[in-house]
């Protein structure tokens, strides 16, 4: 444990009760685990998903769930001796990113000690060794495939040894069956789950979860208002999120989620993949439901603060401008439809007169003015 | 070298230099040119050796040839755009370091050894490729322009930015080396009913768009080289999608995944952005192709006429997402009369074309325009044609004819004319 100075610090901070596990409530823990279920499975037949399956997590060396592709940081932690038990899991769930810097779990952590106690009590029911006796755990390096036993030297790969070479040699012996060129390798389910985060208007791709307007307000205030403003009105040139109704035919259209966006799924998809700006993928799926609900509220599309958005009702909600889009018909415009040979001589009467100077606006960079252009931004 | 002067300083400096040059030319009959009669340092002293610059850079006298941005356009330079200095370039190939960039969450700095490309969705076998895997597919080389759909988007309501770098600089043209997207999709096995693909980037915006499968199977490339060397980080290193002739936003950089599906996804960049709002309040969506377009790059506001009357060479660029440029006409009187310009250099489909037109300038004011025609017969419209058809809120796909006013003193300005 001496290789984990952060652990000692975390333990000191959290002042763990010695018998925390015993104090946890299994039923309450199952409810807490709802926050984990989008990524982690546990119980009969549990498979790796976005996160590793959690059967027998107690006593498991970090980074060793079979078949799961961990971050280098998590594998390093296991190699350095981190074993999951009551103490280490408590420290990890308190502050996942601080406990193992660079690990891929996007979850921000459980804020209440009781929630951690409960969820660990729940998880312990799926572990053979529910205590913190790390020494008894069998190392099961995930990256050592079954073939390792064929080669004495590879049977117990040591840190730093080229385990990849074993895999490659295996691949060379049996070329993949797919395709024409037989290049690349099949993606694992967990890999596809980790990256396949897109959502369609019909709801395809939505994760299980929910969030209310009120919950969304809290997340929004903490994470979003600094750029988008308290009411979605935007600070500076950051995107306006709310309002703008009946402005699309005006000289200055205000294109918001309420006034312009055709589908609510786009909000969920975009927030989940790219927001908050500079800290993408840091929100939980429930947070994204809550934020999406809150944005509906900011746009007066829902008016009840208790309104809950979830995987079942998101695709049923219609945005006002859904019918505001048409197919590309540029080539039916008169100037293209004409198709005539262009005029070459005396095409316009009189001498050309200047109708407008760019220099009058003077918004070209390096000029003396710092005024905004009148033509609008490009994003 | 002087510091980069302000625009006005640059214009004034350029004119002063031009005047000085004219004097020198006239006076040369009487006075000898010290550039010839005096021995220059570079003619006497040995210069740096071959080890001075393992990766070469331009002459310090070219330090002003840089991309520039327009700070007021966007909220933050991390999600913004810079512009190619078209007025400083010639031919049809853009140097890698001068290709305009548009990022949505800054430049992803990716270790190619850690980069993966996944194909998933409606396929027989979801696949993962490493960069090394991709090198083992058949490679192709193609020259294509890439234009942002918002290029010239600031000019919808009238002349606004003074310089073709700003009005037209969201375009570049390089030779890409890559593999056909078709090979990668077929390697995974496309299932019946598939109609769309969704390329996705590995950057912090996870840039993503819906693209018709038909286009993906036609001429799209997954590219790892530009102009012979690895993609620059700002252009998607180590891997980007190439979607010839279609708007730049589709050319997903830092490409890490392509999903195949049966319907479009209606993602943020194809709903709230990159849709073209019309005067009636409706918006066109999925407006992918870039239309026939041209611009005179010299003279232009950043490149005034400094030599006085006499021989004047107009140079410009033309391009079309529909294929090759078949003809470019130029006008020096604001579109009253037109002359067909000379196209020079390779004429490649969906690539920039270079044109020139030389004439003797009598020193009177000029209204310069260019008008491109592509191999499908599409003629570049005027800006007022476009405004009449679409209004002024479209932002995207402004391919209208540009007018430069050349004053008697050689100063050039972006104008709208009668």
PDB file of C-alpha atoms in Angstrom, chain A residues 238-333:
ATOM      1  CA  UNK A 238     -21.164  31.411 -26.488  1.00  0.00           C
ATOM      2  CA  UNK A 239     -24.289  29.748 -27.829  1.00  0.00           C
ATOM      3  CA  UNK A 240     -27.686  30.998 -26.665  1.00  0.00           C
ATOM      4  CA  UNK A 241     -29.734  28.015 -25.467  1.00  0.00           C
ATOM      5  CA  UNK A 242     -33.172  29.430 -24.838  1.00  0.00           C
ATOM      6  CA  UNK A 243     -35.695  31.843 -26.285  1.00  0.00           C
ATOM      7  CA  UNK A 244     -35.519  33.310 -29.768  1.00  0.00           C
ATOM      8  CA  UNK A 245     -39.029  32.259 -30.706  1.00  0.00           C
ATOM      9  CA  UNK A 246     -40.365  33.924 -33.870  1.00  0.00           C
ATOM     10  CA  UNK A 247     -36.974  35.377 -34.795  1.00  0.00           C
ATOM     11  CA  UNK A 248     -36.053  33.085 -37.691  1.00  0.00           C
ATOM     12  CA  UNK A 249     -37.338  35.497 -40.333  1.00  0.00           C
ATOM     13  CA  UNK A 250     -35.846  38.560 -38.689  1.00  0.00           C
ATOM     14  CA  UNK A 251     -32.605  40.318 -39.487  1.00  0.00           C
ATOM     15  CA  UNK A 252     -30.991  38.819 -36.389  1.00  0.00           C
ATOM     16  CA  UNK A 253     -32.376  35.312 -35.946  1.00  0.00           C
ATOM     17  CA  UNK A 254     -31.702  33.792 -32.534  1.00  0.00           C
ATOM     18  CA  UNK A 255     -31.239  30.086 -33.133  1.00  0.00           C
ATOM     19  CA  UNK A 256     -31.763  28.224 -29.866  1.00  0.00           C
ATOM     20  CA  UNK A 257     -32.796  24.746 -28.853  1.00  0.00           C
ATOM     21  CA  UNK A 258     -36.325  26.066 -28.482  1.00  0.00           C
ATOM     22  CA  UNK A 259     -36.483  28.228 -31.575  1.00  0.00           C
ATOM     23  CA  UNK A 260     -34.397  26.244 -34.059  1.00  0.00           C
ATOM     24  CA  UNK A 261     -33.215  22.754 -33.100  1.00  0.00           C
ATOM     25  CA  UNK A 262     -35.444  20.055 -34.630  1.00  0.00           C
ATOM     26  CA  UNK A 263     -34.808  17.165 -32.215  1.00  0.00           C
ATOM     27  CA  UNK A 264     -34.270  16.799 -28.479  1.00  0.00           C
ATOM     28  CA  UNK A 265     -32.052  13.753 -29.013  1.00  0.00           C
ATOM     29  CA  UNK A 266     -29.437  16.133 -30.411  1.00  0.00           C
ATOM     30  CA  UNK A 267     -29.223  17.908 -27.050  1.00  0.00           C
ATOM     31  CA  UNK A 268     -28.634  14.664 -25.195  1.00  0.00           C
ATOM     32  CA  UNK A 269     -26.127  13.433 -27.781  1.00  0.00           C
ATOM     33  CA  UNK A 270     -24.160  16.671 -27.889  1.00  0.00           C
ATOM     34  CA  UNK A 271     -24.033  17.373 -24.160  1.00  0.00           C
ATOM     35  CA  UNK A 272     -22.985  13.799 -23.507  1.00  0.00           C
ATOM     36  CA  UNK A 273     -20.186  13.824 -26.110  1.00  0.00           C
ATOM     37  CA  UNK A 274     -18.850  17.353 -25.890  1.00  0.00           C
ATOM     38  CA  UNK A 275     -20.014  19.259 -22.810  1.00  0.00           C
ATOM     39  CA  UNK A 276     -19.003  20.918 -20.633  1.00  0.00           C
ATOM     40  CA  UNK A 277     -16.524  22.576 -22.993  1.00  0.00           C
ATOM     41  CA  UNK A 278     -13.031  21.576 -21.904  1.00  0.00           C
ATOM     42  CA  UNK A 279     -14.218  18.705 -19.703  1.00  0.00           C
ATOM     43  CA  UNK A 280     -16.135  16.452 -22.070  1.00  0.00           C
ATOM     44  CA  UNK A 281     -17.433  13.051 -20.977  1.00  0.00           C
ATOM     45  CA  UNK A 282     -17.384  14.070 -17.322  1.00  0.00           C
ATOM     46  CA  UNK A 283     -21.160  14.115 -16.795  1.00  0.00           C
ATOM     47  CA  UNK A 284     -23.088  11.023 -15.775  1.00  0.00           C
ATOM     48  CA  UNK A 285     -25.920   9.820 -17.989  1.00  0.00           C
ATOM     49  CA  UNK A 286     -28.393  10.942 -15.319  1.00  0.00           C
ATOM     50  CA  UNK A 287     -26.788  14.394 -15.268  1.00  0.00           C
ATOM     51  CA  UNK A 288     -27.290  14.638 -19.013  1.00  0.00           C
ATOM     52  CA  UNK A 289     -30.965  13.675 -18.666  1.00  0.00           C
ATOM     53  CA  UNK A 290     -31.323  16.304 -15.966  1.00  0.00           C
ATOM     54  CA  UNK A 291     -29.596  18.993 -18.046  1.00  0.00           C
ATOM     55  CA  UNK A 292     -31.678  18.137 -21.076  1.00  0.00           C
ATOM     56  CA  UNK A 293     -34.801  18.428 -18.927  1.00  0.00           C
ATOM     57  CA  UNK A 294     -33.587  21.768 -17.594  1.00  0.00           C
ATOM     58  CA  UNK A 295     -32.992  23.121 -21.095  1.00  0.00           C
ATOM     59  CA  UNK A 296     -36.577  22.146 -21.960  1.00  0.00           C
ATOM     60  CA  UNK A 297     -37.654  24.102 -18.919  1.00  0.00           C
ATOM     61  CA  UNK A 298     -35.569  27.152 -19.912  1.00  0.00           C
ATOM     62  CA  UNK A 299     -37.368  27.051 -23.263  1.00  0.00           C
ATOM     63  CA  UNK A 300     -40.832  26.740 -21.661  1.00  0.00           C
ATOM     64  CA  UNK A 301     -41.333  23.397 -23.377  1.00  0.00           C
ATOM     65  CA  UNK A 302     -41.893  21.836 -19.961  1.00  0.00           C
ATOM     66  CA  UNK A 303     -43.104  23.970 -17.081  1.00  0.00           C
ATOM     67  CA  UNK A 304     -43.093  21.558 -14.148  1.00  0.00           C
ATOM     68  CA  UNK A 305     -39.900  21.652 -12.088  1.00  0.00           C
ATOM     69  CA  UNK A 306     -40.526  18.070 -11.053  1.00  0.00           C
ATOM     70  CA  UNK A 307     -40.628  16.910 -14.674  1.00  0.00           C
ATOM     71  CA  UNK A 308     -38.396  13.865 -15.138  1.00  0.00           C
ATOM     72  CA  UNK A 309     -36.753  13.017 -18.452  1.00  0.00           C
ATOM     73  CA  UNK A 310     -35.680   9.422 -19.039  1.00  0.00           C
ATOM     74  CA  UNK A 311     -34.885   6.863 -21.720  1.00  0.00           C
ATOM     75  CA  UNK A 312     -38.571   6.184 -22.303  1.00  0.00           C
ATOM     76  CA  UNK A 313     -39.994   9.682 -22.711  1.00  0.00           C
ATOM     77  CA  UNK A 314     -37.127  11.606 -24.339  1.00  0.00           C
ATOM     78  CA  UNK A 315     -37.958  10.567 -27.896  1.00  0.00           C
ATOM     79  CA  UNK A 316     -41.633  11.400 -27.403  1.00  0.00           C
ATOM     80  CA  UNK A 317     -40.978  15.085 -26.771  1.00  0.00           C
ATOM     81  CA  UNK A 318     -41.263  17.295 -29.851  1.00  0.00           C
ATOM     82  CA  UNK A 319     -39.346  20.535 -30.300  1.00  0.00           C
ATOM     83  CA  UNK A 320     -41.269  23.446 -31.852  1.00  0.00           C
ATOM     84  CA  UNK A 321     -39.141  23.753 -35.002  1.00  0.00           C
ATOM     85  CA  UNK A 322     -39.118  20.083 -36.022  1.00  0.00           C
ATOM     86  CA  UNK A 323     -40.946  20.936 -39.233  1.00  0.00           C
ATOM     87  CA  UNK A 324     -38.746  23.945 -39.956  1.00  0.00           C
ATOM     88  CA  UNK A 325     -36.312  22.078 -42.186  1.00  0.00           C
ATOM     89  CA  UNK A 326     -36.445  21.348 -45.897  1.00  0.00           C
ATOM     90  CA  UNK A 327     -34.342  19.309 -48.306  1.00  0.00           C
ATOM     91  CA  UNK A 328     -31.505  20.860 -50.288  1.00  0.00           C
ATOM     92  CA  UNK A 329     -33.090  22.452 -53.372  1.00  0.00           C
ATOM     93  CA  UNK A 330     -30.286  24.860 -54.285  1.00  0.00           C
ATOM     94  CA  UNK A 331     -30.128  23.672 -57.865  1.00  0.00           C
ATOM     95  CA  UNK A 332     -33.705  24.737 -58.504  1.00  0.00           C
ATOM     96  CA  UNK A 333     -32.839  28.365 -57.776  1.00  0.00           C
TER      97      UNK A 333
END
